[in-house]
Amino acid sequence: SQQGEEDPQALSIQEGENATMNCSYKTSINNLQWYRQNSGRGLVHLILIRSNEREKHSGRLRVTLDTSKKSSSLLITASRAADTASYFCAYNAGGTSYGKLTFGQGTILTVHP
Amino acid sequence: SQTIHQWPATLVQPVGSPLSLECTVEGTSNPNLYWYRQAAGRGLQLLFYSVGIGQISSEVPQNLSASRPQDRQFILSSKKLLLSDSGFYLCAWSAPGQGGGETQYFGPGTRLLVL
C-alpha cells in the first residue's frame, strides 16, 4: 500500500522549543490529518486539513499542506513535556478509497523538561 | 457523546489458538468501522473496514477475518493464530456517509501476544 512517509523518525527537544514534523505522500488526496498516540494508547485526532487548504491552526498546532510537493508539516510551538508522544500523519486518497486513511510510520517526539 | 470500547485490553494466546476481539461504539448510528494493526514502533496497517452491517472489506489477505453482526459492533477473529499476528490492534469509527475520509476516532486498543 502507498504509505505516507514521515521525518524525522525521532525528535528530541527541550521544553519551550518548537517541534516540526514532516509528512510526504504519493497520491492525490482529499484531506490529510494528524494524530497523536501516547505510548500504549489509542490515537487521538489533532487536526484535519483539506486539499484546498494551505494552512490550519489549532491552539499551539500549525499544519501546512503543499499539494504540489505532496507534503505536509506539523509545527508544535512552545512544546511541553506532556507533548511527548508519537505523531502520525494520515491521508485519504479519495476515489475508490472511500473513508479509508493511509498512515505514515510516525515521528516519536520527546520533550525534556 | 460517542464512545468506543475495545476488549480485552491485553491478551496472551498460544500459537494455533482462536481469537476474538470485540469493538463497540456508542452514541452514533451506522458508523464506518475499521480494524488496524500496529507493530511495535510502526505505523498503522488497515486490516478491515465496514460501511454497514454484514459489509466487510479486507485490505490485506491474511490469517484474520472480521464481522459486523450489529450496527455498532465489529469483531476481529482468527481460527488459528500465528506468531506474526502479535501486535497492537486498534478499532476506529468515523461518521457515516463521509466519502472524503473524515476524522477517525480510535478505541484504546488490544495488545495481543502470540507465544
PDB file of C-alpha atoms in Angstrom:
ATOM      1  CA  SER A   1       0.000   0.000   0.000  1.00  0.00           C
ATOM      2  CA  GLN A   2       1.075   3.589  -0.520  1.00  0.00           C
ATOM      3  CA  GLN A   3       2.116   4.609   2.973  1.00  0.00           C
ATOM      4  CA  GLY A   4       2.945   8.143   3.927  1.00  0.00           C
ATOM      5  CA  GLU A   5       6.492   8.872   4.960  1.00  0.00           C
ATOM      6  CA  GLU A   6       7.381  10.963   7.951  1.00  0.00           C
ATOM      7  CA  ASP A   7      10.582  12.566   9.067  1.00  0.00           C
ATOM      8  CA  PRO A   8      12.306  12.727  11.320  1.00  0.00           C
ATOM      9  CA  GLN A   9      11.637   9.278  12.766  1.00  0.00           C
ATOM     10  CA  ALA A  10      12.540  10.656  16.191  1.00  0.00           C
ATOM     11  CA  LEU A  11      12.866  14.174  17.574  1.00  0.00           C
ATOM     12  CA  SER A  12      14.228  15.192  20.966  1.00  0.00           C
ATOM     13  CA  ILE A  13      13.847  18.787  22.175  1.00  0.00           C
ATOM     14  CA  GLN A  14      13.727  20.884  25.326  1.00  0.00           C
ATOM     15  CA  GLU A  15      10.551  22.265  26.799  1.00  0.00           C
ATOM     16  CA  GLY A  16       9.680  25.608  25.250  1.00  0.00           C
ATOM     17  CA  GLU A  17      11.250  24.815  21.877  1.00  0.00           C
ATOM     18  CA  ASN A  18       9.256  24.287  18.705  1.00  0.00           C
ATOM     19  CA  ALA A  19       8.885  20.869  17.098  1.00  0.00           C
ATOM     20  CA  THR A  20       8.412  20.367  13.364  1.00  0.00           C
ATOM     21  CA  MET A  21       7.437  17.077  11.772  1.00  0.00           C
ATOM     22  CA  ASN A  22       7.087  16.431   8.067  1.00  0.00           C
ATOM     23  CA  CYS A  23       4.958  14.055   6.044  1.00  0.00           C
ATOM     24  CA  SER A  24       5.133  13.141   2.367  1.00  0.00           C
ATOM     25  CA  TYR A  25       2.709  11.116   0.282  1.00  0.00           C
ATOM     26  CA  LYS A  26       2.469   9.860  -3.280  1.00  0.00           C
ATOM     27  CA  THR A  27      -1.132  10.194  -4.467  1.00  0.00           C
ATOM     28  CA  SER A  28      -3.691  12.939  -4.844  1.00  0.00           C
ATOM     29  CA  ILE A  29      -5.634  13.399  -1.629  1.00  0.00           C
ATOM     30  CA  ASN A  30      -8.960  14.632  -0.295  1.00  0.00           C
ATOM     31  CA  ASN A  31      -7.527  15.580   3.069  1.00  0.00           C
ATOM     32  CA  LEU A  32      -4.601  14.976   5.363  1.00  0.00           C
ATOM     33  CA  GLN A  33      -4.859  14.509   9.105  1.00  0.00           C
ATOM     34  CA  TRP A  34      -2.501  14.420  12.050  1.00  0.00           C
ATOM     35  CA  TYR A  35      -2.928  12.116  15.017  1.00  0.00           C
ATOM     36  CA  ARG A  36      -1.143  11.731  18.312  1.00  0.00           C
ATOM     37  CA  GLN A  37      -0.508   8.500  20.212  1.00  0.00           C
ATOM     38  CA  ASN A  38       0.716   8.270  23.752  1.00  0.00           C
ATOM     39  CA  SER A  39       2.644   5.105  24.500  1.00  0.00           C
ATOM     40  CA  GLY A  40       0.401   2.045  24.524  1.00  0.00           C
ATOM     41  CA  ARG A  41      -2.765   4.027  23.877  1.00  0.00           C
ATOM     42  CA  GLY A  42      -5.151   4.676  21.035  1.00  0.00           C
ATOM     43  CA  LEU A  43      -4.723   7.525  18.579  1.00  0.00           C
ATOM     44  CA  VAL A  44      -6.202  10.953  19.148  1.00  0.00           C
ATOM     45  CA  HIS A  45      -7.139  13.195  16.249  1.00  0.00           C
ATOM     46  CA  LEU A  46      -5.363  16.555  16.244  1.00  0.00           C
ATOM     47  CA  ILE A  47      -6.221  18.387  13.052  1.00  0.00           C
ATOM     48  CA  LEU A  48      -7.565  17.853   9.529  1.00  0.00           C
ATOM     49  CA  ILE A  49      -6.561  19.929   6.526  1.00  0.00           C
ATOM     50  CA  ARG A  50      -8.374  19.634   3.211  1.00  0.00           C
ATOM     51  CA  SER A  51      -6.685  19.519  -0.168  1.00  0.00           C
ATOM     52  CA  ASN A  52      -7.844  23.047  -0.997  1.00  0.00           C
ATOM     53  CA  GLU A  53      -6.375  24.488   2.216  1.00  0.00           C
ATOM     54  CA  ARG A  54      -2.769  25.533   2.696  1.00  0.00           C
ATOM     55  CA  GLU A  55      -2.534  26.202   6.409  1.00  0.00           C
ATOM     56  CA  LYS A  56      -4.546  25.499   9.517  1.00  0.00           C
ATOM     57  CA  HIS A  57      -4.127  26.347  13.186  1.00  0.00           C
ATOM     58  CA  SER A  58      -5.409  24.775  16.374  1.00  0.00           C
ATOM     59  CA  GLY A  59      -4.036  26.147  19.617  1.00  0.00           C
ATOM     60  CA  ARG A  60      -0.269  25.531  19.592  1.00  0.00           C
ATOM     61  CA  LEU A  61      -0.520  23.423  16.442  1.00  0.00           C
ATOM     62  CA  ARG A  62       0.062  24.669  12.919  1.00  0.00           C
ATOM     63  CA  VAL A  63      -0.327  22.418   9.898  1.00  0.00           C
ATOM     64  CA  THR A  64       0.672  23.280   6.360  1.00  0.00           C
ATOM     65  CA  LEU A  65      -0.140  21.416   3.174  1.00  0.00           C
ATOM     66  CA  ASP A  66       1.639  21.710  -0.170  1.00  0.00           C
ATOM     67  CA  THR A  67      -0.215  19.560  -2.690  1.00  0.00           C
ATOM     68  CA  SER A  68       2.257  20.402  -5.461  1.00  0.00           C
ATOM     69  CA  LYS A  69       5.038  18.841  -3.388  1.00  0.00           C
ATOM     70  CA  LYS A  70       2.737  16.236  -1.847  1.00  0.00           C
ATOM     71  CA  SER A  71       3.898  17.155   1.617  1.00  0.00           C
ATOM     72  CA  SER A  72       2.611  18.442   4.931  1.00  0.00           C
ATOM     73  CA  SER A  73       4.200  19.638   8.127  1.00  0.00           C
ATOM     74  CA  LEU A  74       3.053  19.811  11.733  1.00  0.00           C
ATOM     75  CA  LEU A  75       4.519  22.506  13.953  1.00  0.00           C
ATOM     76  CA  ILE A  76       4.055  22.384  17.716  1.00  0.00           C
ATOM     77  CA  THR A  77       5.039  25.689  19.283  1.00  0.00           C
ATOM     78  CA  ALA A  78       6.280  26.201  22.847  1.00  0.00           C
ATOM     79  CA  SER A  79       6.418  22.467  23.471  1.00  0.00           C
ATOM     80  CA  ARG A  80       5.688  20.928  26.845  1.00  0.00           C
ATOM     81  CA  ALA A  81       6.775  17.659  28.428  1.00  0.00           C
ATOM     82  CA  ALA A  82       3.160  16.484  28.034  1.00  0.00           C
ATOM     83  CA  ASP A  83       3.574  16.727  24.239  1.00  0.00           C
ATOM     84  CA  THR A  84       5.849  13.675  24.386  1.00  0.00           C
ATOM     85  CA  ALA A  85       4.161  11.125  22.112  1.00  0.00           C
ATOM     86  CA  SER A  86       4.214   9.640  18.625  1.00  0.00           C
ATOM     87  CA  TYR A  87       2.691  11.745  15.878  1.00  0.00           C
ATOM     88  CA  PHE A  88       1.221  10.268  12.708  1.00  0.00           C
ATOM     89  CA  CYS A  89       0.034  11.812   9.501  1.00  0.00           C
ATOM     90  CA  ALA A  90      -2.767  10.079   7.626  1.00  0.00           C
ATOM     91  CA  TYR A  91      -4.337  10.885   4.295  1.00  0.00           C
ATOM     92  CA  ASN A  92      -7.461   9.974   2.396  1.00  0.00           C
ATOM     93  CA  ALA A  93      -6.754   9.376  -1.246  1.00  0.00           C
ATOM     94  CA  GLY A  94     -10.340   9.686  -2.424  1.00  0.00           C
ATOM     95  CA  GLY A  95     -11.631   7.820  -5.454  1.00  0.00           C
ATOM     96  CA  THR A  96     -12.281   4.213  -4.524  1.00  0.00           C
ATOM     97  CA  SER A  97     -10.591   4.573  -1.114  1.00  0.00           C
ATOM     98  CA  TYR A  98     -13.879   5.585   0.445  1.00  0.00           C
ATOM     99  CA  GLY A  99     -13.406   6.641   4.048  1.00  0.00           C
ATOM    100  CA  LYS A 100     -10.018   4.972   4.331  1.00  0.00           C
ATOM    101  CA  LEU A 101      -6.913   6.578   5.726  1.00  0.00           C
ATOM    102  CA  THR A 102      -3.321   5.662   4.932  1.00  0.00           C
ATOM    103  CA  PHE A 103      -0.989   6.285   7.856  1.00  0.00           C
ATOM    104  CA  GLY A 104       2.649   7.245   7.922  1.00  0.00           C
ATOM    105  CA  GLN A 105       5.200   5.495  10.121  1.00  0.00           C
ATOM    106  CA  GLY A 106       5.166   8.268  12.672  1.00  0.00           C
ATOM    107  CA  THR A 107       7.562  10.613  14.433  1.00  0.00           C
ATOM    108  CA  ILE A 108       8.478   9.931  18.048  1.00  0.00           C
ATOM    109  CA  LEU A 109       8.685  13.262  19.867  1.00  0.00           C
ATOM    110  CA  THR A 110      10.408  13.522  23.238  1.00  0.00           C
ATOM    111  CA  VAL A 111      10.180  16.820  25.095  1.00  0.00           C
ATOM    112  CA  HIS A 112      12.591  17.121  28.018  1.00  0.00           C
ATOM    113  CA  PRO A 113      11.519  19.244  30.991  1.00  0.00           C
TER     114      PRO A 113
ATOM    115  CA  SER B   1     -21.300  11.874  23.165  1.00  0.00           C
ATOM    116  CA  GLN B   2     -19.762   8.999  21.261  1.00  0.00           C
ATOM    117  CA  THR B   3     -17.509   6.418  22.875  1.00  0.00           C
ATOM    118  CA  ILE B   4     -15.698   3.395  21.542  1.00  0.00           C
ATOM    119  CA  HIS B   5     -14.798   0.338  23.567  1.00  0.00           C
ATOM    120  CA  GLN B   6     -12.410  -2.499  22.917  1.00  0.00           C
ATOM    121  CA  TRP B   7     -11.777  -5.646  24.869  1.00  0.00           C
ATOM    122  CA  PRO B   8      -9.810  -7.302  26.097  1.00  0.00           C
ATOM    123  CA  ALA B   9      -7.070  -4.754  26.754  1.00  0.00           C
ATOM    124  CA  THR B  10      -4.342  -7.391  26.772  1.00  0.00           C
ATOM    125  CA  LEU B  11      -4.320 -10.964  25.526  1.00  0.00           C
ATOM    126  CA  VAL B  12      -1.670 -13.693  25.544  1.00  0.00           C
ATOM    127  CA  GLN B  13      -2.532 -16.641  23.333  1.00  0.00           C
ATOM    128  CA  PRO B  14      -0.678 -19.767  22.176  1.00  0.00           C
ATOM    129  CA  VAL B  15       0.057 -20.344  18.510  1.00  0.00           C
ATOM    130  CA  GLY B  16      -2.807 -22.174  16.826  1.00  0.00           C
ATOM    131  CA  SER B  17      -5.483 -20.951  19.216  1.00  0.00           C
ATOM    132  CA  PRO B  18      -8.551 -18.975  18.061  1.00  0.00           C
ATOM    133  CA  LEU B  19      -9.003 -15.241  18.521  1.00  0.00           C
ATOM    134  CA  SER B  20     -11.941 -12.946  19.037  1.00  0.00           C
ATOM    135  CA  LEU B  21     -11.518  -9.225  19.649  1.00  0.00           C
ATOM    136  CA  GLU B  22     -14.565  -7.043  20.082  1.00  0.00           C
ATOM    137  CA  CYS B  23     -15.201  -3.387  19.428  1.00  0.00           C
ATOM    138  CA  THR B  24     -18.397  -1.497  20.175  1.00  0.00           C
ATOM    139  CA  VAL B  25     -19.372   2.105  19.538  1.00  0.00           C
ATOM    140  CA  GLU B  26     -21.939   4.100  21.487  1.00  0.00           C
ATOM    141  CA  GLY B  27     -23.707   7.337  20.676  1.00  0.00           C
ATOM    142  CA  THR B  28     -23.815   7.136  16.890  1.00  0.00           C
ATOM    143  CA  SER B  29     -25.659   5.170  14.232  1.00  0.00           C
ATOM    144  CA  ASN B  30     -24.378   3.425  11.115  1.00  0.00           C
ATOM    145  CA  PRO B  31     -20.742   4.375  11.686  1.00  0.00           C
ATOM    146  CA  ASN B  32     -17.930   3.352   9.388  1.00  0.00           C
ATOM    147  CA  LEU B  33     -15.797   0.901  11.349  1.00  0.00           C
ATOM    148  CA  TYR B  34     -12.145  -0.021  10.960  1.00  0.00           C
ATOM    149  CA  TRP B  35      -9.661  -2.554  12.313  1.00  0.00           C
ATOM    150  CA  TYR B  36      -5.955  -1.648  12.280  1.00  0.00           C
ATOM    151  CA  ARG B  37      -2.843  -3.466  13.420  1.00  0.00           C
ATOM    152  CA  GLN B  38       0.211  -1.659  14.685  1.00  0.00           C
ATOM    153  CA  ALA B  39       3.554  -3.411  15.003  1.00  0.00           C
ATOM    154  CA  ALA B  40       5.896  -2.095  17.684  1.00  0.00           C
ATOM    155  CA  GLY B  41       7.190   1.369  16.818  1.00  0.00           C
ATOM    156  CA  ARG B  42       5.459   1.371  13.448  1.00  0.00           C
ATOM    157  CA  GLY B  43       2.542   2.970  11.692  1.00  0.00           C
ATOM    158  CA  LEU B  44      -0.941   1.559  11.380  1.00  0.00           C
ATOM    159  CA  GLN B  45      -1.905  -1.091   8.842  1.00  0.00           C
ATOM    160  CA  LEU B  46      -5.566  -1.127   7.852  1.00  0.00           C
ATOM    161  CA  LEU B  47      -6.928  -4.669   8.073  1.00  0.00           C
ATOM    162  CA  PHE B  48     -10.673  -4.353   7.518  1.00  0.00           C
ATOM    163  CA  TYR B  49     -13.308  -1.680   7.172  1.00  0.00           C
ATOM    164  CA  SER B  50     -17.086  -1.766   7.152  1.00  0.00           C
ATOM    165  CA  VAL B  51     -19.697   0.727   5.991  1.00  0.00           C
ATOM    166  CA  GLY B  52     -22.679  -1.269   7.283  1.00  0.00           C
ATOM    167  CA  ILE B  53     -23.940  -4.479   8.857  1.00  0.00           C
ATOM    168  CA  GLY B  54     -22.513  -7.504   7.083  1.00  0.00           C
ATOM    169  CA  GLN B  55     -20.433  -5.318   4.740  1.00  0.00           C
ATOM    170  CA  ILE B  56     -16.748  -6.043   5.233  1.00  0.00           C
ATOM    171  CA  SER B  57     -13.848  -5.055   3.023  1.00  0.00           C
ATOM    172  CA  SER B  58     -10.486  -6.714   3.518  1.00  0.00           C
ATOM    173  CA  GLU B  59      -7.354  -4.754   2.864  1.00  0.00           C
ATOM    174  CA  VAL B  60      -4.707  -7.396   3.420  1.00  0.00           C
ATOM    175  CA  PRO B  61      -5.139 -11.139   2.801  1.00  0.00           C
ATOM    176  CA  GLN B  62      -4.087 -12.907   5.945  1.00  0.00           C
ATOM    177  CA  ASN B  63      -4.984 -15.121   8.806  1.00  0.00           C
ATOM    178  CA  LEU B  64      -7.696 -12.830  10.148  1.00  0.00           C
ATOM    179  CA  SER B  65     -11.355 -12.165   9.426  1.00  0.00           C
ATOM    180  CA  ALA B  66     -13.854  -9.561  10.546  1.00  0.00           C
ATOM    181  CA  SER B  67     -17.589  -9.489  11.079  1.00  0.00           C
ATOM    182  CA  ARG B  68     -20.182  -6.852  11.854  1.00  0.00           C
ATOM    183  CA  PRO B  69     -23.179  -8.638  13.349  1.00  0.00           C
ATOM    184  CA  GLN B  70     -24.767  -5.446  14.673  1.00  0.00           C
ATOM    185  CA  ASP B  71     -24.659  -1.811  13.604  1.00  0.00           C
ATOM    186  CA  ARG B  72     -22.190  -0.744  16.262  1.00  0.00           C
ATOM    187  CA  GLN B  73     -20.296  -3.980  16.845  1.00  0.00           C
ATOM    188  CA  PHE B  74     -17.171  -5.015  14.971  1.00  0.00           C
ATOM    189  CA  ILE B  75     -15.379  -8.292  15.668  1.00  0.00           C
ATOM    190  CA  LEU B  76     -11.911  -9.403  14.611  1.00  0.00           C
ATOM    191  CA  SER B  77     -11.349 -13.155  14.541  1.00  0.00           C
ATOM    192  CA  SER B  78      -8.899 -15.851  13.706  1.00  0.00           C
ATOM    193  CA  LYS B  79      -9.305 -19.619  13.652  1.00  0.00           C
ATOM    194  CA  LYS B  80      -5.612 -20.295  14.269  1.00  0.00           C
ATOM    195  CA  LEU B  81      -3.211 -17.628  15.475  1.00  0.00           C
ATOM    196  CA  LEU B  82       0.297 -17.298  14.080  1.00  0.00           C
ATOM    197  CA  LEU B  83       3.303 -15.753  15.806  1.00  0.00           C
ATOM    198  CA  SER B  84       3.166 -12.947  13.251  1.00  0.00           C
ATOM    199  CA  ASP B  85      -0.327 -11.986  14.481  1.00  0.00           C
ATOM    200  CA  SER B  86       1.209 -10.402  17.577  1.00  0.00           C
ATOM    201  CA  GLY B  87       0.697  -6.653  17.733  1.00  0.00           C
ATOM    202  CA  PHE B  88      -1.468  -3.823  18.907  1.00  0.00           C
ATOM    203  CA  TYR B  89      -4.970  -3.930  17.420  1.00  0.00           C
ATOM    204  CA  LEU B  90      -6.946  -0.756  17.153  1.00  0.00           C
ATOM    205  CA  CYS B  91     -10.582  -0.273  16.281  1.00  0.00           C
ATOM    206  CA  ALA B  92     -11.819   3.074  14.967  1.00  0.00           C
ATOM    207  CA  TRP B  93     -15.052   4.653  13.752  1.00  0.00           C
ATOM    208  CA  SER B  94     -15.940   7.577  11.554  1.00  0.00           C
ATOM    209  CA  ALA B  95     -19.192   9.320  10.791  1.00  0.00           C
ATOM    210  CA  PRO B  96     -21.418   7.631   8.191  1.00  0.00           C
ATOM    211  CA  GLY B  97     -21.834   8.864   4.672  1.00  0.00           C
ATOM    212  CA  GLN B  98     -18.458  10.535   4.613  1.00  0.00           C
ATOM    213  CA  GLY B  99     -16.834   9.833   1.286  1.00  0.00           C
ATOM    214  CA  GLY B 100     -13.931  12.127   1.938  1.00  0.00           C
ATOM    215  CA  GLY B 101     -12.219  10.189   4.694  1.00  0.00           C
ATOM    216  CA  GLU B 102     -13.174  12.258   7.680  1.00  0.00           C
ATOM    217  CA  THR B 103     -11.839  12.087  11.203  1.00  0.00           C
ATOM    218  CA  GLN B 104     -11.494   8.654  12.733  1.00  0.00           C
ATOM    219  CA  TYR B 105     -11.927   8.051  16.438  1.00  0.00           C
ATOM    220  CA  PHE B 106      -9.895   5.297  17.978  1.00  0.00           C
ATOM    221  CA  GLY B 107     -10.502   2.857  20.784  1.00  0.00           C
ATOM    222  CA  PRO B 108      -7.896   2.144  23.477  1.00  0.00           C
ATOM    223  CA  GLY B 109      -6.538  -0.898  21.644  1.00  0.00           C
ATOM    224  CA  THR B 110      -5.854  -4.559  22.421  1.00  0.00           C
ATOM    225  CA  ARG B 111      -2.301  -5.747  22.857  1.00  0.00           C
ATOM    226  CA  LEU B 112      -2.018  -9.320  21.554  1.00  0.00           C
ATOM    227  CA  LEU B 113       0.978 -11.521  22.220  1.00  0.00           C
ATOM    228  CA  VAL B 114       1.090 -14.886  20.491  1.00  0.00           C
ATOM    229  CA  LEU B 115       3.540 -17.343  22.016  1.00  0.00           C
TER     230      LEU B 115
END
